[in-house]
CSV table of C-alpha atoms and ligand atoms in Angstrom, one decimal:
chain,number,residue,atom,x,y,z
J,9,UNK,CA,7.1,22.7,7.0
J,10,UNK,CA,10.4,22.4,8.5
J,11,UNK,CA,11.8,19.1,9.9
J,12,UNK,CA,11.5,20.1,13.8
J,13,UNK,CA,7.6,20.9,12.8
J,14,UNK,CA,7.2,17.8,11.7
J,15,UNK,CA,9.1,15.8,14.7
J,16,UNK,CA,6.7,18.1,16.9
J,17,UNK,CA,3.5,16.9,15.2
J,18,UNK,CA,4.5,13.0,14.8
J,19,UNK,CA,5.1,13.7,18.9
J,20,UNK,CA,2.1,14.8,19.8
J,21,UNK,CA,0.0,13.5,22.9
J,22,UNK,CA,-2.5,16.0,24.2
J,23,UNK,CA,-5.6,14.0,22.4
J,24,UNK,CA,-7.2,17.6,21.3
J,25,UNK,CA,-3.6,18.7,19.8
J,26,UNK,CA,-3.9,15.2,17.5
J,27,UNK,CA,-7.7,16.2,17.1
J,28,UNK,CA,-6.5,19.4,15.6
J,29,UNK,CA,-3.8,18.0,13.6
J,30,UNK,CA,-6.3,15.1,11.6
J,31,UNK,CA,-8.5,18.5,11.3
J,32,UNK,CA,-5.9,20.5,9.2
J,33,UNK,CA,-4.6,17.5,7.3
J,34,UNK,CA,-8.5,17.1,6.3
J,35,UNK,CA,-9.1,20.4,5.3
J,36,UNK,CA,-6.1,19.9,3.0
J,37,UNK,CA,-7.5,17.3,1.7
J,38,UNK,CA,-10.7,18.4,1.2
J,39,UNK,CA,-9.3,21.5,-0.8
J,40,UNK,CA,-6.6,19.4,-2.8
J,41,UNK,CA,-8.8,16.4,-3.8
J,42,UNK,CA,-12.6,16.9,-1.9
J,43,UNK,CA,-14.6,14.7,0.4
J,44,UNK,CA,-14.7,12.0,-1.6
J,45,UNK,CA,-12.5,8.5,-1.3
J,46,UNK,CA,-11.1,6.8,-4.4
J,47,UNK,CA,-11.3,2.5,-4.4
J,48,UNK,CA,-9.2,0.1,-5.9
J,49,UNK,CA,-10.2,-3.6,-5.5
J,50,UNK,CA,-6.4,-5.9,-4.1
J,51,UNK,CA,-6.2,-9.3,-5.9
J,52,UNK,CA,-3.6,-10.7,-3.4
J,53,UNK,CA,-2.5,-13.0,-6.4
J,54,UNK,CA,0.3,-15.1,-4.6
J,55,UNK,CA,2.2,-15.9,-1.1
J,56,UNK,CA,5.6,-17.5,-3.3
J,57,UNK,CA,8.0,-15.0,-2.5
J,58,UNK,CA,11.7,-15.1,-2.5
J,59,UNK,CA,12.3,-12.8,-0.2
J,60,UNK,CA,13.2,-12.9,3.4
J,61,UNK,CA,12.1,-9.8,5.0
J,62,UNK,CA,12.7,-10.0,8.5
J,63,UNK,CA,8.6,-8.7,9.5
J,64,UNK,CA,6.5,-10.5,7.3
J,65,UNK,CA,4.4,-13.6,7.5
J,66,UNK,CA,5.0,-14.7,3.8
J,67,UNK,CA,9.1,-14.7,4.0
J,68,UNK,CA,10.3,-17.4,2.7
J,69,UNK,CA,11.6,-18.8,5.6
J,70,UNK,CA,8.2,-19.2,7.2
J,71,UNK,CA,7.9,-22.6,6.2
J,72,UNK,CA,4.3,-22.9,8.4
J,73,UNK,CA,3.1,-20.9,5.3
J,74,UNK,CA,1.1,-23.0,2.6
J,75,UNK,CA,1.8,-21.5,-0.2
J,76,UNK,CA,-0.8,-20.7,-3.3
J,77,UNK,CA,-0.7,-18.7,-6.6
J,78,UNK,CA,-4.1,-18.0,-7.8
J,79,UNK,CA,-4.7,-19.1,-11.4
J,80,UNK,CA,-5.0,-16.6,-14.4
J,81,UNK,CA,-8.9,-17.4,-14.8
J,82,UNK,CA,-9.6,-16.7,-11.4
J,83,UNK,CA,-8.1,-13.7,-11.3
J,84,UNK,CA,-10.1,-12.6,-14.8
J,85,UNK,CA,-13.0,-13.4,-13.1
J,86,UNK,CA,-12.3,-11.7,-9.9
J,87,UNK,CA,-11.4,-8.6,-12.3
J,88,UNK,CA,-14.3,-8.9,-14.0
J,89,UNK,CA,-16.9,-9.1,-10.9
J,90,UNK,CA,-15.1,-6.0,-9.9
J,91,UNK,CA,-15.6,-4.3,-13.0
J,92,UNK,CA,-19.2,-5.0,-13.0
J,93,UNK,CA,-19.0,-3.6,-9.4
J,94,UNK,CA,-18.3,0.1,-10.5
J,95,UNK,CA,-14.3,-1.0,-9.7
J,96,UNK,CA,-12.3,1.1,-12.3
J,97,UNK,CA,-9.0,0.0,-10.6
J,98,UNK,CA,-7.1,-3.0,-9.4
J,99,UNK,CA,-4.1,-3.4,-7.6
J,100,UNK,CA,-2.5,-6.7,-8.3
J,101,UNK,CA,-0.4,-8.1,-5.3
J,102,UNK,CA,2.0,-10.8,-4.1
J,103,UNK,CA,5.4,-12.0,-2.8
J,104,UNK,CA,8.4,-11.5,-5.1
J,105,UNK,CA,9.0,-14.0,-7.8
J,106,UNK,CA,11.7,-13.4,-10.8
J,107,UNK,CA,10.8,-15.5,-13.7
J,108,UNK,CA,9.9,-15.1,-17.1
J,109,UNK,CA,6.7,-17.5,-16.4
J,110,UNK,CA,5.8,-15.0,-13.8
J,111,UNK,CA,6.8,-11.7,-15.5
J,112,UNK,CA,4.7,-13.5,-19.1
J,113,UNK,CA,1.9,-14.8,-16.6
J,114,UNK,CA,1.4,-11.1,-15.2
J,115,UNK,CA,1.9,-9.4,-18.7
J,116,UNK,CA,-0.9,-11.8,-20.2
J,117,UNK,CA,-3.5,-11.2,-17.3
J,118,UNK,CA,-2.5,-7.8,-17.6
J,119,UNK,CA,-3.5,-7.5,-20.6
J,120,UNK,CA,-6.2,-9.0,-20.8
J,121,UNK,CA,-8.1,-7.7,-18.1
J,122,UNK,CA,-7.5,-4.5,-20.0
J,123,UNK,CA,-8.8,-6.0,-23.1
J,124,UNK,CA,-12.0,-7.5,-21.4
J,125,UNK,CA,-12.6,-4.5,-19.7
J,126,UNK,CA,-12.6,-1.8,-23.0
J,127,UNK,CA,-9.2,-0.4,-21.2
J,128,UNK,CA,-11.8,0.4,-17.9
J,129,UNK,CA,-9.8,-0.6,-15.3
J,130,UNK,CA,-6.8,1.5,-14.0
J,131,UNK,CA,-4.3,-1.3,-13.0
J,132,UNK,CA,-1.7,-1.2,-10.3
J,133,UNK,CA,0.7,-3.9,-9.6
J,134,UNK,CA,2.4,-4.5,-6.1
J,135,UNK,CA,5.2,-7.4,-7.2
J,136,UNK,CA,8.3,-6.1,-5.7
J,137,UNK,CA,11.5,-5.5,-7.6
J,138,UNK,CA,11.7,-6.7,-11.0
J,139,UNK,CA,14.4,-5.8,-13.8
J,140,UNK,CA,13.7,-2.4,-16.6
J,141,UNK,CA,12.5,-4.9,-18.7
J,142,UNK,CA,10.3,-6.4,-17.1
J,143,UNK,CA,8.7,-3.4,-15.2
J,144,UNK,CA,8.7,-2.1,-19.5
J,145,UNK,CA,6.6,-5.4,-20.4
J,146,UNK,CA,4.1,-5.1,-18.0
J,147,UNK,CA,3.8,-0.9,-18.5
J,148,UNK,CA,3.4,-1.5,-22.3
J,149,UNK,CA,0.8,-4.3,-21.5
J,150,UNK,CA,-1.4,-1.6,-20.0
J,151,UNK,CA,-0.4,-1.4,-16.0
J,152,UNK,CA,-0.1,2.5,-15.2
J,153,UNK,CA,0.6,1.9,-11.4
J,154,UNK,CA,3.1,0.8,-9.5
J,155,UNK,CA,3.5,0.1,-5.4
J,156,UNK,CA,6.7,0.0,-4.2
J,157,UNK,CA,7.6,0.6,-0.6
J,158,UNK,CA,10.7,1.4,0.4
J,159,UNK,CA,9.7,-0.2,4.0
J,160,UNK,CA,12.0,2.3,6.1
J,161,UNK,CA,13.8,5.1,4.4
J,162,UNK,CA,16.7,5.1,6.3
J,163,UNK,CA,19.3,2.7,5.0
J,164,UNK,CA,20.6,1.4,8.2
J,165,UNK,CA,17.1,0.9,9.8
J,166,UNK,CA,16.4,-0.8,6.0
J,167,UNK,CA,19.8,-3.1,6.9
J,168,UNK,CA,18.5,-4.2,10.2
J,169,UNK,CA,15.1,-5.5,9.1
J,170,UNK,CA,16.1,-7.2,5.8
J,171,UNK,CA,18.5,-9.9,5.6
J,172,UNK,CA,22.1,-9.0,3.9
J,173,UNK,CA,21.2,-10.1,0.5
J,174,UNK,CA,18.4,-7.7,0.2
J,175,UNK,CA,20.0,-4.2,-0.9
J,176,UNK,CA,18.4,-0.5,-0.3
J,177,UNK,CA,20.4,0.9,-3.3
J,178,UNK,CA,18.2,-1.9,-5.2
J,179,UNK,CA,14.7,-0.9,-4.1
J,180,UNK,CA,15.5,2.7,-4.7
J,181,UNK,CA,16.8,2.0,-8.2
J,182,UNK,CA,13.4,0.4,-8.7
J,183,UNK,CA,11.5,3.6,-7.5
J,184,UNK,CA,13.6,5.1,-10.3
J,185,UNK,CA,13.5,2.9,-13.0
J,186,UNK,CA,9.7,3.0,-12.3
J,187,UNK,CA,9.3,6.4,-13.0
J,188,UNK,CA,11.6,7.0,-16.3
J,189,UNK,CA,8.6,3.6,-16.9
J,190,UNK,CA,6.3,6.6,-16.5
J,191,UNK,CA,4.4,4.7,-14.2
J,192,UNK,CA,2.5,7.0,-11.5
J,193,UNK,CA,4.9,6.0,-8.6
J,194,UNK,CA,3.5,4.7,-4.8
J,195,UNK,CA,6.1,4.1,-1.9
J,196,UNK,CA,5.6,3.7,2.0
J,197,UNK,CA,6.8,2.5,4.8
J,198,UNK,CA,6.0,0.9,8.0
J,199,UNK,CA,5.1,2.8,10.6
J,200,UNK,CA,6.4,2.1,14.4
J,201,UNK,CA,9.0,-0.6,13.7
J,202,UNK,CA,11.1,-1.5,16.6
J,203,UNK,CA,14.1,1.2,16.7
J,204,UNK,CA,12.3,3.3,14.3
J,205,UNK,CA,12.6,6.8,15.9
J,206,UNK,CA,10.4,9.9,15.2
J,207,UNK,CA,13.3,11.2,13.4
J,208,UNK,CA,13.7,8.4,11.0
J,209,UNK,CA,9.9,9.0,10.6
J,210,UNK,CA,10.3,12.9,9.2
J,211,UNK,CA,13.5,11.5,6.8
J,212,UNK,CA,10.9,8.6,5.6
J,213,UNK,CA,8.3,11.8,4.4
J,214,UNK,CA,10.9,13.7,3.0
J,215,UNK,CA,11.8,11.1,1.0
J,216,UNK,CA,8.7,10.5,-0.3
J,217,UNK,CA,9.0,14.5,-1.4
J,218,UNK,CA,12.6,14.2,-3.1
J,219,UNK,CA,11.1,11.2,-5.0
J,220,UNK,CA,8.2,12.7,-5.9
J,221,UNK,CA,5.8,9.9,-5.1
J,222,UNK,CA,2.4,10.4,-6.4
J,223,UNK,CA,0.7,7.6,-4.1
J,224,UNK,CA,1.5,6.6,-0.8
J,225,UNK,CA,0.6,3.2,1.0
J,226,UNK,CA,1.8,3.0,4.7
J,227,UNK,CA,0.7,1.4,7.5
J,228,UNK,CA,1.5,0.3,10.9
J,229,UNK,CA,3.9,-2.2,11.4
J,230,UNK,CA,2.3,-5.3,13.4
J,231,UNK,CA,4.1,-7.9,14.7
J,232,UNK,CA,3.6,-11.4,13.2
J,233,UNK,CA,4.6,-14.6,15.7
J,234,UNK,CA,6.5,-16.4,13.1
J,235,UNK,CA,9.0,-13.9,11.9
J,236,UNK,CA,11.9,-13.0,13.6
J,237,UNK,CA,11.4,-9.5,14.3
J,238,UNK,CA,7.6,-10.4,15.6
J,239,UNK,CA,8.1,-13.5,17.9
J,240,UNK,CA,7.3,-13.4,21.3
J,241,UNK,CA,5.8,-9.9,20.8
J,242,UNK,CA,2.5,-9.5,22.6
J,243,UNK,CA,0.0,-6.8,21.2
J,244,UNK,CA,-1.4,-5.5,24.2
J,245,UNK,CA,-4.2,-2.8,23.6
J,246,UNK,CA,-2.0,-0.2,24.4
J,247,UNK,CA,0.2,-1.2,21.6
J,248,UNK,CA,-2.4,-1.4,19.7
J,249,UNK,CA,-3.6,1.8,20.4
J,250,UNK,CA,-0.1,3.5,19.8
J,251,UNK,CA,0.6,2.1,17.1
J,252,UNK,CA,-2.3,3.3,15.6
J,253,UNK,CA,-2.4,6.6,16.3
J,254,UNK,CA,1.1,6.7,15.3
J,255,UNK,CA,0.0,5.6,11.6
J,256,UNK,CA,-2.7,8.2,11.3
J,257,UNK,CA,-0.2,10.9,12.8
J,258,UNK,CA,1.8,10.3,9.6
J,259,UNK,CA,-1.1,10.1,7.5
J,260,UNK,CA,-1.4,13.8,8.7
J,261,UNK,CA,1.6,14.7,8.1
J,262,UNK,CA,1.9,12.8,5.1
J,263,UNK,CA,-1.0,15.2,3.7
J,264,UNK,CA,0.0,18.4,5.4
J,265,UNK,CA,3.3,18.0,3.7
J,266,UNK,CA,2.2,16.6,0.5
J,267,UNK,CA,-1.0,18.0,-0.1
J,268,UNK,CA,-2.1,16.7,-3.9
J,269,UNK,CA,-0.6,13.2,-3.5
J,270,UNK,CA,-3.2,9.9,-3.0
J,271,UNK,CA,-2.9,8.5,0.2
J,272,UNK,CA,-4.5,5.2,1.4
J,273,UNK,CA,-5.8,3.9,4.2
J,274,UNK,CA,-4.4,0.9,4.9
J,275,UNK,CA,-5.6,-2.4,5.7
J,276,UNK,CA,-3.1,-2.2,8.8
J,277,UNK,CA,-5.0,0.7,10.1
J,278,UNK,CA,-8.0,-2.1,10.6
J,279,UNK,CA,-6.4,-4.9,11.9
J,280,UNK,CA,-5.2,-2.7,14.9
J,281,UNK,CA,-9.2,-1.0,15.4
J,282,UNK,CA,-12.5,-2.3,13.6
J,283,UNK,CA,-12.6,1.8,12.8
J,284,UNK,CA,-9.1,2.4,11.5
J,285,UNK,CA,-10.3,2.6,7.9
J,286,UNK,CA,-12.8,5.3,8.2
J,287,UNK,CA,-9.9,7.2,10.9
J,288,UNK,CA,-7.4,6.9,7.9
J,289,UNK,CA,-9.9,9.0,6.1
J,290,UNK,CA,-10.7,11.4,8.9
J,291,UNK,CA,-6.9,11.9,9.0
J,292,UNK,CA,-6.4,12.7,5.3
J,293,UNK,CA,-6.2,9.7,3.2
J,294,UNK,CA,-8.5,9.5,0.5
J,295,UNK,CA,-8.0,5.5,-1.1
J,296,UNK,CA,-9.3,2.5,0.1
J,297,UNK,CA,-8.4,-0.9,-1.1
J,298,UNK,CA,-11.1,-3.6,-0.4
J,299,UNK,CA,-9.9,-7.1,-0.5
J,300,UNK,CA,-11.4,-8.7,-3.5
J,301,UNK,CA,-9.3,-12.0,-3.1
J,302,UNK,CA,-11.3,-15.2,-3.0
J,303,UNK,CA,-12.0,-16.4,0.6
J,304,UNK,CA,-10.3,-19.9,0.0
J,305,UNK,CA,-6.8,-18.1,-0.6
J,306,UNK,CA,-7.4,-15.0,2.3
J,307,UNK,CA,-5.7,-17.2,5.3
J,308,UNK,CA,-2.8,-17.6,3.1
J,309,UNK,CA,-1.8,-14.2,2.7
J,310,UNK,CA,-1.2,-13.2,5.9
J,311,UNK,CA,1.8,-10.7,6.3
J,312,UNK,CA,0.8,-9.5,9.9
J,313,UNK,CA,-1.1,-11.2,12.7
J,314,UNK,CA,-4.8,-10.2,13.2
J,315,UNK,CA,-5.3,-9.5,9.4
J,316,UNK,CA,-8.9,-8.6,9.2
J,317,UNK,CA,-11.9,-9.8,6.6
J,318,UNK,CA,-9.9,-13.5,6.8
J,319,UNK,CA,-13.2,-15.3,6.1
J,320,UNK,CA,-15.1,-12.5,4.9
J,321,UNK,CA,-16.7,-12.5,1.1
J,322,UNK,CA,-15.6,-9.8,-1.2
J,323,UNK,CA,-19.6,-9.3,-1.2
J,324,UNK,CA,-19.7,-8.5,2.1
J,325,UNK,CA,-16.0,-6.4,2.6
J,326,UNK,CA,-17.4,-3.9,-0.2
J,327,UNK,CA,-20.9,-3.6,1.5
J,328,UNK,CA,-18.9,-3.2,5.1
J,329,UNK,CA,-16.6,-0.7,3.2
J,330,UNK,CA,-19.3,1.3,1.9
J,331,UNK,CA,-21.1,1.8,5.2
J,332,UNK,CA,-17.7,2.4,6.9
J,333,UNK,CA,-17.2,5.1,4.5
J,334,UNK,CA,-20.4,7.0,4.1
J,335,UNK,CA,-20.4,6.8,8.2
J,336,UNK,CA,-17.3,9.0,8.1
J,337,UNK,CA,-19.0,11.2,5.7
J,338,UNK,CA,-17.4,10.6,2.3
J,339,UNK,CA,-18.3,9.7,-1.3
J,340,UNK,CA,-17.1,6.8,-2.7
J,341,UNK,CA,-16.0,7.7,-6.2
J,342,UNK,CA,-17.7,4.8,-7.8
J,343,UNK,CA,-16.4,4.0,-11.5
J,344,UNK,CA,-13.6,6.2,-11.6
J,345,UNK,CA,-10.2,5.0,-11.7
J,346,UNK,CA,-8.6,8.0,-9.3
J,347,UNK,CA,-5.5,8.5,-10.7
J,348,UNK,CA,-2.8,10.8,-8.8
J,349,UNK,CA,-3.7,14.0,-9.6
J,350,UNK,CA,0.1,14.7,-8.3
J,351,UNK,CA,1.3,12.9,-11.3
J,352,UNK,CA,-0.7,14.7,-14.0
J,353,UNK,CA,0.2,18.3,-12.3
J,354,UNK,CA,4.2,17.2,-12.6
J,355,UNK,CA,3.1,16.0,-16.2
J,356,UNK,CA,1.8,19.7,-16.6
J,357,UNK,CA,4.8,21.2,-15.8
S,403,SAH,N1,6.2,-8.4,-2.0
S,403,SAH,C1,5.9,-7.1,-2.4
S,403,SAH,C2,4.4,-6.8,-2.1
S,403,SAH,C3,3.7,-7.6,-1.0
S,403,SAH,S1,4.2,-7.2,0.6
S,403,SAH,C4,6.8,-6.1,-1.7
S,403,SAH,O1,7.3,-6.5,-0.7
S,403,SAH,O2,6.9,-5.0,-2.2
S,403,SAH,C5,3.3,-5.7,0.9
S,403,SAH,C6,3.7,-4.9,2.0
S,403,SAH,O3,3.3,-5.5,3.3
S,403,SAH,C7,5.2,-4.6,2.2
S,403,SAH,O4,5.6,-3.6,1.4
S,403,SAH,C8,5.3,-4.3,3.7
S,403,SAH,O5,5.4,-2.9,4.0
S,403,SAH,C9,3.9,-4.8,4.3
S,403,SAH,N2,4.1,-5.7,5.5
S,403,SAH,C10,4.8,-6.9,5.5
S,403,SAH,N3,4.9,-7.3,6.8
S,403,SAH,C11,4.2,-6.4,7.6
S,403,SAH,C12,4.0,-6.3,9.0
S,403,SAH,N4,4.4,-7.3,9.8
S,403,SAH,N5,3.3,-5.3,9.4
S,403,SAH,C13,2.8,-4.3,8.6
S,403,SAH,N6,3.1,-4.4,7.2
S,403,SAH,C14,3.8,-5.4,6.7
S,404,SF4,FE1,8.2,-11.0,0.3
S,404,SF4,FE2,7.1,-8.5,0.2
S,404,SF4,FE3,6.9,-10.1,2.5
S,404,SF4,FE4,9.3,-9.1,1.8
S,404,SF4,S1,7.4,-7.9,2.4
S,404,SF4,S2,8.8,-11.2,2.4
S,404,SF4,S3,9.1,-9.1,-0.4
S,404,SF4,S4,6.0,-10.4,0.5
């Protein structure tokens, strides 16, 4: 697919040209991977962050923000419930903290959960940018994924929405480091940021094609009132409704280009329409990530206004996921951890 393709798809707006667009990407995903959806349960383990991103509700300049960090039994047990819910992976998440309690707190829970699981969970972690060594500890303590997004892949739209201290040549070092780790790499971005142009949106999939990125997690961008890119913004339906279609556009894309990668459908994709989940799918995603964290912490990690499932019990997310799912007519691959079967083929090479 050349770039001007690309640009022409992500611009579409005759509603039965998109129709035929989330058509083909499904078809390629139906022939790369089936019509079936692979589940991770999220631990959002912790809103401490350091960072000061300019869009999200957890910088660390929000100082409305209580802030929590969800203790190493609780997150066993969450683990555990999961397991005995047919879960076979986790994706640990939470703001950025660089410390050797943190790095020795994650390395013992991963571990552990491992241990108490007979090695049956596939574990992902989501903890920002961390040093070699510590992204070595946590590999050798049994983590095999790792999310990482790059948040815009240009590096002056990445200047403009991150304060000066946060660095672009940083995060991309990570991606790197991360896969000499021989972790199976996931990157994204946000989709729709103000001055993000449809341009910047074609760069942002090839470079998730010169990394070689087995997983992708992107979603929307949605304002949040207490950030500084977010406040005063008012999410009017119609911005709602184009920023949606603009996320599944790229989830298209994403698979048309990518074919073999996994591709999730993002939690962002619901906040915007109670259906987003299942239209992710229908566009050519093919991982969902129910929210497993306990109801008492949910309010807390709120990185976007509107977040949905706030109040909801893991109980009832999962049974609201699995009728969301088999109403877009797709298996949920129950018990299987789902790895990138991008990441095996470049292993086969
Ligand atoms: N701290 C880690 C992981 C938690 S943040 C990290 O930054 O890598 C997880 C993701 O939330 C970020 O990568 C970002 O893309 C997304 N996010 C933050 N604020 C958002 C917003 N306002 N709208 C949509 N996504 C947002
Ligand atoms: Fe922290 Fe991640 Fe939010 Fe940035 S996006 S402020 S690193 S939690």
């Amino acid at each position: 697919m050349t770039d001007s393709e690309l640009e022409r798809l992500l611009a579409l707006s005759d509603p039965a040209a998109i129709a035929a667009l989330y058509d083909d990407a499904y078809r390629v995903k139906m022939e790369c991977i089936g019509k079936c959806v692979s589940i991770r349960g999220l631990i959002e383990i912790s809103n401490i962050c350091r960072k000061n991103c300019y869009y999200c509700g957890i910088r660390s300049g929000n100082g409305k923000v209580a802030r929590f960090r969800i203790s190493r039994e609780e997150i066993l047990e969450t683990a555990l419930w999961a397991h005995r819910h047919r879960f076979a992976s986790l994706v640990l998440q939470s703001g950025e903290v660089a410390s050797e309690a943190f790095t020795s707190f994650i390395e013992e829970i991963v571990r552990e959960i491992c241990a108490r699981t007979g090695n049956g969970m596939g574990i992902t972690l989501s903890l920002g940018e961390q040093t070699r060594e510590t992204y070595r500890r946590w590999r050798d303590a049994g983590a095999t994924r790792y999310l990482l997004r790059i948040e815009a892949s240009d590096p002056e739209l990445y200047r403009r929405l991150h304060p000066a201290d946060h660095s672009y040549e940083a995060r991309t070092e990570c991606l790197h480091m991360l896969r000499e780790l021989d972790y199976q790499v996931g990157s994204g971005v946000m989709i729709g940021l103000p001055g993000q142009t449809i341009r910047h949106l074609v760069k942002d999939l090839r470079f998730f094609q010169a990394y070689d990125i087995d997983m992708i997690g992107m979603g929307p961008y949605i304002p949040h009132e207490d950030t500084p890119l977010g406040a005063g913004m008012t999410l009017t339906e119609e911005y709602r409704k184009h920023q949606l279609e603009l996320g599944l556009k790229m989830i298209a894309c994403a698979r048309l280009l990518l074919r073999d990668v996994n591709i999730a459908s993002t939690t962002a994709l619901q906040a915007l329409d109670p259906k987003g989940r299942e239209l992710g799918l229908l566009a050519g995603a093919n991982v969902i990530m129910p929210n497993l964290t306990d109801t008492a912490y949910r309010s807390g990690y709120r990185l976007y206004a509107g977040k949905p499932g706030l109040d909801e019990s893991s109980e009832r997310s999962l049974e609201a996921m699995s009728r969301s799912v088999e109403s877009a007519g797709e298996t949920i691959l129950w018990g299987a951890r789902g790895d990138s079967r991008h990441y095996f083929r470049r292993h086969e090479k």
